[in-house]
PDB file of C-alpha atoms in Angstrom:
ATOM      1  CA  MET A   1       9.207  65.401  -4.859  1.00 59.00           C
ATOM      2  CA  GLY A   2      11.906  65.086  -7.609  1.00 66.00           C
ATOM      3  CA  SER A   3      10.137  61.885  -8.607  1.00 90.00           C
ATOM      4  CA  VAL A   4       6.788  63.273  -9.461  1.00 94.00           C
ATOM      5  CA  PHE A   5       8.951  65.760 -11.662  1.00 95.00           C
ATOM      6  CA  TRP A   6      10.408  63.254 -13.407  1.00 95.00           C
ATOM      7  CA  VAL A   7       7.514  61.270 -13.596  1.00 96.00           C
ATOM      8  CA  LEU A   8       5.229  64.117 -15.037  1.00 96.00           C
ATOM      9  CA  LEU A   9       8.362  64.861 -17.548  1.00 96.00           C
ATOM     10  CA  LEU A  10       8.374  61.043 -18.746  1.00 96.00           C
ATOM     11  CA  SER A  11       4.475  60.892 -19.376  1.00 97.00           C
ATOM     12  CA  ALA A  12       4.800  64.316 -21.181  1.00 97.00           C
ATOM     13  CA  THR A  13       7.288  62.379 -23.618  1.00 95.00           C
ATOM     14  CA  PRO A  14       6.282  61.195 -26.571  1.00 91.00           C
ATOM     15  CA  LEU A  15       5.624  57.497 -27.266  1.00 88.00           C
ATOM     16  CA  ILE A  16       7.128  57.240 -23.790  1.00 93.00           C
ATOM     17  CA  GLU A  17       3.886  58.613 -22.234  1.00 95.00           C
ATOM     18  CA  GLN A  18       2.207  56.774 -19.108  1.00 96.00           C
ATOM     19  CA  ARG A  19       3.180  53.630 -20.750  1.00 95.00           C
ATOM     20  CA  GLY A  20       6.457  54.071 -18.929  1.00 94.00           C
ATOM     21  CA  ALA A  21       6.131  56.837 -16.634  1.00 96.00           C
ATOM     22  CA  ILE A  22       3.607  55.297 -14.145  1.00 96.00           C
ATOM     23  CA  PRO A  23       5.568  51.714 -14.176  1.00 95.00           C
ATOM     24  CA  TYR A  24       8.671  53.823 -13.489  1.00 95.00           C
ATOM     25  CA  ALA A  25       6.786  55.993 -10.929  1.00 95.00           C
ATOM     26  CA  ILE A  26       5.406  52.434  -9.141  1.00 94.00           C
ATOM     27  CA  TYR A  27       8.769  50.636  -9.528  1.00 92.00           C
ATOM     28  CA  ALA A  28      10.559  53.532  -8.138  1.00 91.00           C
ATOM     29  CA  GLY A  29       8.261  53.798  -5.068  1.00 92.00           C
ATOM     30  CA  MET A  30       5.382  56.109  -5.807  1.00 95.00           C
ATOM     31  CA  GLU A  31       2.234  54.958  -4.339  1.00 95.00           C
ATOM     32  CA  PRO A  32      -0.211  53.674  -7.676  1.00 95.00           C
ATOM     33  CA  LEU A  33      -2.953  56.466  -7.144  1.00 96.00           C
ATOM     34  CA  GLN A  34      -0.127  58.658  -7.042  1.00 97.00           C
ATOM     35  CA  ALA A  35       1.583  57.464 -10.209  1.00 97.00           C
ATOM     36  CA  PHE A  36      -1.979  57.234 -11.888  1.00 97.00           C
ATOM     37  CA  ILE A  37      -2.455  60.885 -10.980  1.00 97.00           C
ATOM     38  CA  VAL A  38       0.851  62.091 -11.556  1.00 98.00           C
ATOM     39  CA  GLY A  39       1.019  60.195 -15.043  1.00 97.00           C
ATOM     40  CA  TYR A  40      -2.647  61.507 -16.222  1.00 98.00           C
ATOM     41  CA  LEU A  41      -1.592  65.051 -15.306  1.00 98.00           C
ATOM     42  CA  GLY A  42       1.698  64.351 -16.832  1.00 97.00           C
ATOM     43  CA  SER A  43       0.349  62.828 -20.419  1.00 97.00           C
ATOM     44  CA  LEU A  44      -1.842  66.128 -20.379  1.00 98.00           C
ATOM     45  CA  ILE A  45       0.486  68.784 -20.306  1.00 97.00           C
ATOM     46  CA  PRO A  46       1.115  68.932 -24.406  1.00 97.00           C
ATOM     47  CA  ALA A  47      -2.546  68.052 -25.578  1.00 97.00           C
ATOM     48  CA  PRO A  48      -3.387  71.660 -25.753  1.00 97.00           C
ATOM     49  CA  PHE A  49      -0.144  72.396 -27.407  1.00 97.00           C
ATOM     50  CA  ILE A  50      -0.207  69.968 -29.949  1.00 96.00           C
ATOM     51  CA  LEU A  51      -3.829  70.770 -30.760  1.00 96.00           C
ATOM     52  CA  LEU A  52      -2.883  74.383 -31.217  1.00 96.00           C
ATOM     53  CA  LEU A  53       0.488  73.870 -33.323  1.00 96.00           C
ATOM     54  CA  PHE A  54       0.668  70.920 -34.374  1.00 92.00           C
ATOM     55  CA  ASN A  55      -0.331  72.191 -38.215  1.00 89.00           C
ATOM     56  CA  ALA A  56       1.705  75.460 -38.337  1.00 93.00           C
ATOM     57  CA  ILE A  57       4.661  73.189 -37.235  1.00 93.00           C
ATOM     58  CA  TYR A  58       4.048  70.009 -39.399  1.00 90.00           C
ATOM     59  CA  LYS A  59       3.284  72.286 -42.483  1.00 91.00           C
ATOM     60  CA  TRP A  60       6.957  73.939 -42.216  1.00 94.00           C
ATOM     61  CA  LEU A  61       8.505  70.871 -41.523  1.00 92.00           C
ATOM     62  CA  LYS A  62       7.057  70.195 -44.951  1.00 91.00           C
ATOM     63  CA  LYS A  63       9.382  72.603 -46.479  1.00 94.00           C
ATOM     64  CA  TYR A  64      12.238  71.533 -45.954  1.00 94.00           C
ATOM     65  CA  PRO A  65      13.659  68.023 -47.592  1.00 93.00           C
ATOM     66  CA  LYS A  66      15.825  67.409 -44.496  1.00 94.00           C
ATOM     67  CA  PHE A  67      12.708  66.467 -42.486  1.00 93.00           C
ATOM     68  CA  GLU A  68      11.477  64.588 -44.681  1.00 92.00           C
ATOM     69  CA  LYS A  69      11.963  61.125 -42.536  1.00 91.00           C
ATOM     70  CA  ILE A  70       9.634  62.879 -39.870  1.00 87.00           C
ATOM     71  CA  THR A  71       6.974  63.936 -42.073  1.00 89.00           C
ATOM     72  CA  ASN A  72       6.404  60.443 -43.911  1.00 90.00           C
ATOM     73  CA  LEU A  73       6.036  58.810 -40.330  1.00 84.00           C
ATOM     74  CA  ILE A  74       3.994  61.547 -39.316  1.00 82.00           C
ATOM     75  CA  ASP A  75       1.552  60.832 -42.639  1.00 83.00           C
ATOM     76  CA  ASN A  76       2.010  57.254 -42.303  1.00 84.00           C
ATOM     77  CA  LYS A  77       0.270  57.170 -38.750  1.00 76.00           C
ATOM     78  CA  ILE A  78      -2.190  59.443 -39.977  1.00 76.00           C
ATOM     79  CA  SER A  79      -2.965  58.078 -42.715  1.00 78.00           C
ATOM     80  CA  LYS A  80      -3.506  54.603 -41.064  1.00 77.00           C
ATOM     81  CA  ASN A  81      -6.035  55.976 -38.186  1.00 70.00           C
ATOM     82  CA  LYS A  82      -7.549  59.056 -40.295  1.00 74.00           C
ATOM     83  CA  HIS A  83     -10.879  56.542 -41.707  1.00 76.00           C
ATOM     84  CA  ASN A  84     -11.578  55.447 -38.526  1.00 72.00           C
ATOM     85  CA  LEU A  85     -11.287  58.520 -36.292  1.00 72.00           C
ATOM     86  CA  GLU A  86     -13.107  60.206 -39.113  1.00 74.00           C
ATOM     87  CA  LYS A  87     -16.149  57.586 -39.288  1.00 77.00           C
ATOM     88  CA  TYR A  88     -16.112  57.478 -34.691  1.00 80.00           C
ATOM     89  CA  LYS A  89     -15.067  61.160 -33.927  1.00 83.00           C
ATOM     90  CA  GLU A  90     -14.955  61.537 -30.458  1.00 89.00           C
ATOM     91  CA  ILE A  91     -15.716  57.932 -29.313  1.00 92.00           C
ATOM     92  CA  GLY A  92     -12.734  56.725 -31.894  1.00 89.00           C
ATOM     93  CA  LEU A  93     -10.381  59.713 -30.364  1.00 91.00           C
ATOM     94  CA  ILE A  94     -11.110  58.535 -27.163  1.00 95.00           C
ATOM     95  CA  THR A  95     -10.560  54.740 -27.678  1.00 93.00           C
ATOM     96  CA  PHE A  96      -7.384  55.489 -29.971  1.00 91.00           C
ATOM     97  CA  ILE A  97      -5.423  57.372 -26.618  1.00 94.00           C
ATOM     98  CA  ALA A  98      -7.152  55.033 -24.181  1.00 96.00           C
ATOM     99  CA  ILE A  99      -5.179  52.166 -25.630  1.00 93.00           C
ATOM    100  CA  PRO A 100      -1.986  51.950 -24.159  1.00 91.00           C
ATOM    101  CA  LEU A 101       0.069  50.556 -27.026  1.00 88.00           C
ATOM    102  CA  PRO A 102       3.607  52.009 -28.980  1.00 85.00           C
ATOM    103  CA  THR A 103       2.358  54.467 -31.098  1.00 81.00           C
ATOM    104  CA  THR A 104      -1.475  55.423 -29.905  1.00 88.00           C
ATOM    105  CA  GLY A 105      -1.563  57.847 -26.882  1.00 93.00           C
ATOM    106  CA  VAL A 106      -2.176  61.550 -26.611  1.00 96.00           C
ATOM    107  CA  TRP A 107       0.327  63.012 -28.139  1.00 93.00           C
ATOM    108  CA  THR A 108      -0.677  60.999 -31.509  1.00 89.00           C
ATOM    109  CA  GLY A 109      -4.211  61.331 -30.881  1.00 91.00           C
ATOM    110  CA  THR A 110      -4.209  64.993 -30.246  1.00 94.00           C
ATOM    111  CA  ALA A 111      -1.349  65.594 -33.341  1.00 90.00           C
ATOM    112  CA  ILE A 112      -4.542  63.150 -35.719  1.00 87.00           C
ATOM    113  CA  ALA A 113      -6.999  65.645 -33.946  1.00 91.00           C
ATOM    114  CA  ALA A 114      -5.353  68.859 -34.997  1.00 91.00           C
ATOM    115  CA  PHE A 115      -4.798  67.116 -38.594  1.00 86.00           C
ATOM    116  CA  LEU A 116      -8.349  66.675 -39.058  1.00 85.00           C
ATOM    117  CA  GLY A 117      -9.389  69.903 -37.738  1.00 87.00           C
ATOM    118  CA  LEU A 118     -11.771  68.115 -34.704  1.00 90.00           C
ATOM    119  CA  ASP A 119     -13.297  71.089 -32.323  1.00 92.00           C
ATOM    120  CA  PHE A 120     -10.343  72.278 -29.591  1.00 95.00           C
ATOM    121  CA  LYS A 121     -12.551  71.590 -26.588  1.00 96.00           C
ATOM    122  CA  LYS A 122     -14.134  68.248 -28.196  1.00 95.00           C
ATOM    123  CA  SER A 123     -10.748  67.392 -28.663  1.00 96.00           C
ATOM    124  CA  MET A 124      -9.163  67.886 -25.214  1.00 97.00           C
ATOM    125  CA  PHE A 125     -12.264  66.005 -23.872  1.00 97.00           C
ATOM    126  CA  CYS A 126     -11.344  63.042 -25.506  1.00 97.00           C
ATOM    127  CA  ALA A 127      -7.914  63.490 -24.621  1.00 97.00           C
ATOM    128  CA  ALA A 128      -8.603  63.562 -20.811  1.00 98.00           C
ATOM    129  CA  VAL A 129     -11.123  60.773 -20.908  1.00 98.00           C
ATOM    130  CA  GLY A 130      -8.780  58.244 -22.988  1.00 97.00           C
ATOM    131  CA  ALA A 131      -5.798  59.602 -20.886  1.00 98.00           C
ATOM    132  CA  ALA A 132      -7.709  58.600 -18.075  1.00 98.00           C
ATOM    133  CA  GLY A 133      -8.430  55.070 -19.594  1.00 97.00           C
ATOM    134  CA  SER A 134      -5.125  54.335 -20.309  1.00 97.00           C
ATOM    135  CA  ALA A 135      -4.234  55.388 -16.867  1.00 98.00           C
ATOM    136  CA  ILE A 136      -6.540  53.394 -14.861  1.00 97.00           C
ATOM    137  CA  LEU A 137      -5.299  50.310 -17.318  1.00 96.00           C
ATOM    138  CA  ILE A 138      -2.054  50.588 -16.722  1.00 96.00           C
ATOM    139  CA  THR A 139      -2.203  50.594 -12.994  1.00 97.00           C
ATOM    140  CA  ILE A 140      -4.320  48.474 -13.135  1.00 96.00           C
ATOM    141  CA  LEU A 141      -2.052  45.979 -14.753  1.00 94.00           C
ATOM    142  CA  CYS A 142       1.106  47.548 -13.064  1.00 94.00           C
ATOM    143  CA  MET A 143      -0.741  46.230  -9.805  1.00 93.00           C
ATOM    144  CA  VAL A 144      -2.020  42.948 -10.919  1.00 93.00           C
ATOM    145  CA  PHE A 145       1.068  42.022 -12.724  1.00 90.00           C
ATOM    146  CA  PRO A 146       4.253  43.377 -10.841  1.00 81.00           C
ATOM    147  CA  ALA A 147       6.741  41.337 -12.629  1.00 76.00           C
ATOM    148  CA  LEU A 148       5.739  42.624 -16.382  1.00 71.00           C
ATOM    149  CA  PHE A 149       7.064  45.685 -15.000  1.00 64.00           C
TER     150      PHE A 149
END
């Protein structure tokens, strides 16, 4: 049970998400299917909170110069991906979340969706579909290329 908790926690952590949680789980001896399910569910834990609270927290951070590095990072990430997400909307969001690379995933995807004011239900659906795609890909990569992890 303890390893399930850690996988949930890791997969809900920004930057680590499924990319770190699923390989960790499999390496720690968890069955790949269980690692997939726990990693997937854990990555979705922060999604509704990000969608509901991101803009308020972001506006609060912008008020204080000591958070300038964080807000600049957010501004850069959003402006870099804004065009594609505005153009392709749901398909763009699903694809962005599904690509298991650094600075992509549920955290960044839902933050961008919140910033752009996309519909909550559609954004949650896109996060769920994109996270499933990412979790499947990561689990398969861990099984096919275990030496990489």
